[in-house]
C-alpha positions as semicolon CSV with decimal commas, in nm:
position;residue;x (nm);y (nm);z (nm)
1;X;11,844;-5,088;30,253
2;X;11,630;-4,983;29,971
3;X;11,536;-5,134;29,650
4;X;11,754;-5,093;29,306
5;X;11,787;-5,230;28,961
6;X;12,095;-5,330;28,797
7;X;12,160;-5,595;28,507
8;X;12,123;-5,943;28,561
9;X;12,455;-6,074;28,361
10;X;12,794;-5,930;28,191
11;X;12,712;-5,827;27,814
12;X;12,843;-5,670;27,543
13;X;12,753;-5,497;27,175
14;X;12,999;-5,312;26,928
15;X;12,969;-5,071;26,655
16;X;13,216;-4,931;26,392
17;X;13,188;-4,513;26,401
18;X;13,384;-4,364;26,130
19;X;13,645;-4,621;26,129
20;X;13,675;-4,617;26,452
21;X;13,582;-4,964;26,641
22;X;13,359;-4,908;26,985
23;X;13,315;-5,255;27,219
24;X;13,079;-5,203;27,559
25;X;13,109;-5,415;27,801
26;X;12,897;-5,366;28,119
27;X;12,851;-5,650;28,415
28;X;12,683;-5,646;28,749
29;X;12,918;-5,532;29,058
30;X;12,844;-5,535;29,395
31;X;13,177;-5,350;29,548
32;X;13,474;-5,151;29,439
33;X;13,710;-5,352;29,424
34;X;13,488;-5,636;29,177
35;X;13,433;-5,347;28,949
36;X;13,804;-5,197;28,919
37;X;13,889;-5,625;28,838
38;X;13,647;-5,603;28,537
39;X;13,795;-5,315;28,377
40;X;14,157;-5,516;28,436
41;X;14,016;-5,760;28,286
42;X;13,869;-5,571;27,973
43;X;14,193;-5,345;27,974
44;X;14,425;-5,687;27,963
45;X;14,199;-5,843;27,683
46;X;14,208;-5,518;27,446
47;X;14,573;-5,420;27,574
48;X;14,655;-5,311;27,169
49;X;14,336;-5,068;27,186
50;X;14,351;-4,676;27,178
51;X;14,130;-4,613;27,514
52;X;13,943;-4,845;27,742
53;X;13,724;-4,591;27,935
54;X;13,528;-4,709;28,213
55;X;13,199;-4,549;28,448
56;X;13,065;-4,745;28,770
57;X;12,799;-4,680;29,044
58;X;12,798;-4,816;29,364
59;X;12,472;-4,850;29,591
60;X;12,663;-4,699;29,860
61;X;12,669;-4,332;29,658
62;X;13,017;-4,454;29,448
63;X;13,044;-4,308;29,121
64;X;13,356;-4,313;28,945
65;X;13,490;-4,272;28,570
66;X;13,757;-4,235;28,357
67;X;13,830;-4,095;27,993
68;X;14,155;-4,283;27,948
69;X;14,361;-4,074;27,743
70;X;14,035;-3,911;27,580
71;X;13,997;-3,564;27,558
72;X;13,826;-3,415;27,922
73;X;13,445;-3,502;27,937
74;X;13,436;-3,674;27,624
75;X;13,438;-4,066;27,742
76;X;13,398;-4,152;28,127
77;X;13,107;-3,890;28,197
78;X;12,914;-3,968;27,868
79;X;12,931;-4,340;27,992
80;X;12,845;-4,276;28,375
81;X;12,530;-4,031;28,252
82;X;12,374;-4,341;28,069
83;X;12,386;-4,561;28,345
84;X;12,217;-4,284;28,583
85;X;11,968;-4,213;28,315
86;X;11,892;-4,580;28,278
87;X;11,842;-4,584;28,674
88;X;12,146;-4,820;28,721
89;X;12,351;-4,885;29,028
90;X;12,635;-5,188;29,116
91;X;12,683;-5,194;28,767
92;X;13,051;-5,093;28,600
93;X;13,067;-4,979;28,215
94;X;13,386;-5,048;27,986
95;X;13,374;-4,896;27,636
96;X;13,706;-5,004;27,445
97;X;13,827;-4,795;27,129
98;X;14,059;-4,893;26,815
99;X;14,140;-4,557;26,641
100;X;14,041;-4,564;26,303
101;X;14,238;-4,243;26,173
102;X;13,961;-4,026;26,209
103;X;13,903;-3,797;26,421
104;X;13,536;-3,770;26,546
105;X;13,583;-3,431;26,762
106;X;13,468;-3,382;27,111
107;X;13,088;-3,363;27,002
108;X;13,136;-3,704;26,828
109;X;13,342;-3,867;27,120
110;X;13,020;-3,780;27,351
111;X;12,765;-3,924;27,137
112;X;12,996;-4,253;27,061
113;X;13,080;-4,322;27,386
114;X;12,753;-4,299;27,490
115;X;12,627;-4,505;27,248
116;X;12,841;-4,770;27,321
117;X;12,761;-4,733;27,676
118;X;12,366;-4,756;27,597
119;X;12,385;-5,023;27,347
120;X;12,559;-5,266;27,623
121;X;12,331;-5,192;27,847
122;X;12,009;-5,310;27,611
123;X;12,208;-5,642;27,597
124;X;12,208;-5,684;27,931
125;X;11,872;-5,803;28,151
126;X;11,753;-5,569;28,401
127;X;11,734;-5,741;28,768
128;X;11,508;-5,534;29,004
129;X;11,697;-5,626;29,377
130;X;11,478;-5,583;29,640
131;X;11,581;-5,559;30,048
132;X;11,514;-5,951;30,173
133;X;11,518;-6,145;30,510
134;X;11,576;-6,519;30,494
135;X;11,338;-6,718;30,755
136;X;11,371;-7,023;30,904
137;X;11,091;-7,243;30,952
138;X;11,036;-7,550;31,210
139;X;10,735;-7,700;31,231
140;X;10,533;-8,021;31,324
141;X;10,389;-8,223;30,949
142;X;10,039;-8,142;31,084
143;X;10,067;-7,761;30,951
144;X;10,217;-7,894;30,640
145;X;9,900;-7,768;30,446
146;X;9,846;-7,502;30,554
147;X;10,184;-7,347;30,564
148;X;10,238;-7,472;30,203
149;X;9,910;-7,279;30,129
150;X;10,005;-7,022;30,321
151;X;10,333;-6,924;30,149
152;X;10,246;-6,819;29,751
153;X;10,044;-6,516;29,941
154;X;10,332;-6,332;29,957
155;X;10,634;-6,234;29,789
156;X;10,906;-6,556;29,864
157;X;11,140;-6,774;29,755
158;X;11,155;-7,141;29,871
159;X;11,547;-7,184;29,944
160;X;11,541;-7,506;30,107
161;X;11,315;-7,751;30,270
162;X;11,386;-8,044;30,471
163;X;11,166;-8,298;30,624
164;X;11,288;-8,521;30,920
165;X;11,132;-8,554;31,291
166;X;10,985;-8,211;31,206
167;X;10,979;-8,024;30,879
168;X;11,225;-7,736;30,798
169;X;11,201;-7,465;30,559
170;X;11,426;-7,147;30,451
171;X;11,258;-6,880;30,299
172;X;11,358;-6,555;30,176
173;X;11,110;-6,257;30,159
174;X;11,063;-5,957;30,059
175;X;11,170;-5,760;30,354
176;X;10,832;-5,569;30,352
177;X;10,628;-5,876;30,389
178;X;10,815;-5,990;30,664
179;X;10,580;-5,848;30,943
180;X;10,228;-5,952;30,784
181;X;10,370;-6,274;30,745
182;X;10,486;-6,294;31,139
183;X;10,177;-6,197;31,235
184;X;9,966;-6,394;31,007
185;X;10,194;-6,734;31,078
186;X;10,105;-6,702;31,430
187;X;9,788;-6,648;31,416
188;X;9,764;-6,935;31,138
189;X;9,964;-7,194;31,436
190;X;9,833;-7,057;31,732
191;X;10,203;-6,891;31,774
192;X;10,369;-7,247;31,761
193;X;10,600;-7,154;31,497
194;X;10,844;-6,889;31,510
195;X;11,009;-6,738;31,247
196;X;11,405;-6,747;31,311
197;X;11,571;-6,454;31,092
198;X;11,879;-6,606;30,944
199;X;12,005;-6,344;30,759
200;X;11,956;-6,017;30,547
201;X;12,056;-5,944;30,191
202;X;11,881;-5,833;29,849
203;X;11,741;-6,073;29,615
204;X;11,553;-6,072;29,243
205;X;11,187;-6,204;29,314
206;X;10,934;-6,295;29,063
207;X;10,669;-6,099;28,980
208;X;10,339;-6,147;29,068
């Protein structure tokens, strides 16, 4: 697993080019099958437009597109170019078109397209997703303190605490912190506590 970015949240931004009426519409996606239901979804909501052309990349190495009805080359690559050039991945692009009775010629179906693309994707907040390992933590109230002071040193997120006999925390780190903070944990409790990894998966952290 490696790090990526992608956007945060669905968005969308229009223009009018020569008549012509351009909607982008880009949202995160994690597999396949998520991003072929958004462009359903966008294709059933503008089922009266001329074209709803689509790009998507995959972390896995996917890349698809389409120029739906377009001329070859003139919509789907335009579209899947931005994304790579904005350093995108799990992220799908659908740029709808109502014909305006003008035709804009191959050059000007590139530069549209791709500007409908781009000017989604600036609506949209970039999410850097980083490899993570959820923790689980058991521990006696005693090391309270200095677990809780312990914990901002690195790169985490707090999922869940919960204090009965013995207090339990979840927490979710940056997978590259996981083996200073092993090490420094059992040092810190005279090995009394031991990390139990739950699970892995990427996550957004803050920044520091």
């Amino acid at each position: 697993m490696k790090e990526y970015t992608t956007i945060a949240q669905r968005a969308q931004a229009e223009f009018i080019e020569r008549k012509s009426q351009f909607i982008g519409v880009v949202a995160p996606v994690s597999t396949e099958e998520e991003a072929q239901a958004l462009i359903a979804e966008v294709r059933a909501a503008h089922r009266d437009a001329t074209h709803n052309t689509f790009a998507y990349i995959l972390n896995n190495g996917i890349k698809r597109c389409s120029d739906d009805g377009e001329p070859q080359g003139t919509a789907g690559v335009p579209i899947l170019d931005v994304l790579q050039k904005e350093g995108l991945t799990n992220i799908v692009a659908v740029v709808t078109r109502y014909f305006g009775g003008i035709m804009l010629g191959a050059g000007g179906l590139v530069r549209a397209y791709s500007h409908g693309a781009k000017i989604a994707v600036d609506a949209a907040r970039r999410q850097v997703m980083s490899p993570a390992v959820l923790l689980r933590l058991v521990f006696d109230y005693s090391l309270y303190g200095k677990i809780s002071y312990l914990l901002p040193k690195y790169q985490m997120i707090v999922e869940n605490s919960a204090f009965g006999e013995t207090v339990e925390m979840q927490v979710l780190f940056k997978a590259t912190e996981e083996e200073a903070f092993r090490k420094e944990i059992t040092e810190l409790t005279a090995a009394t506590v031991a990390p139990e990894k739950i699970e892995e998966r990427f996550a957004e952290f803050p920044q520091k």
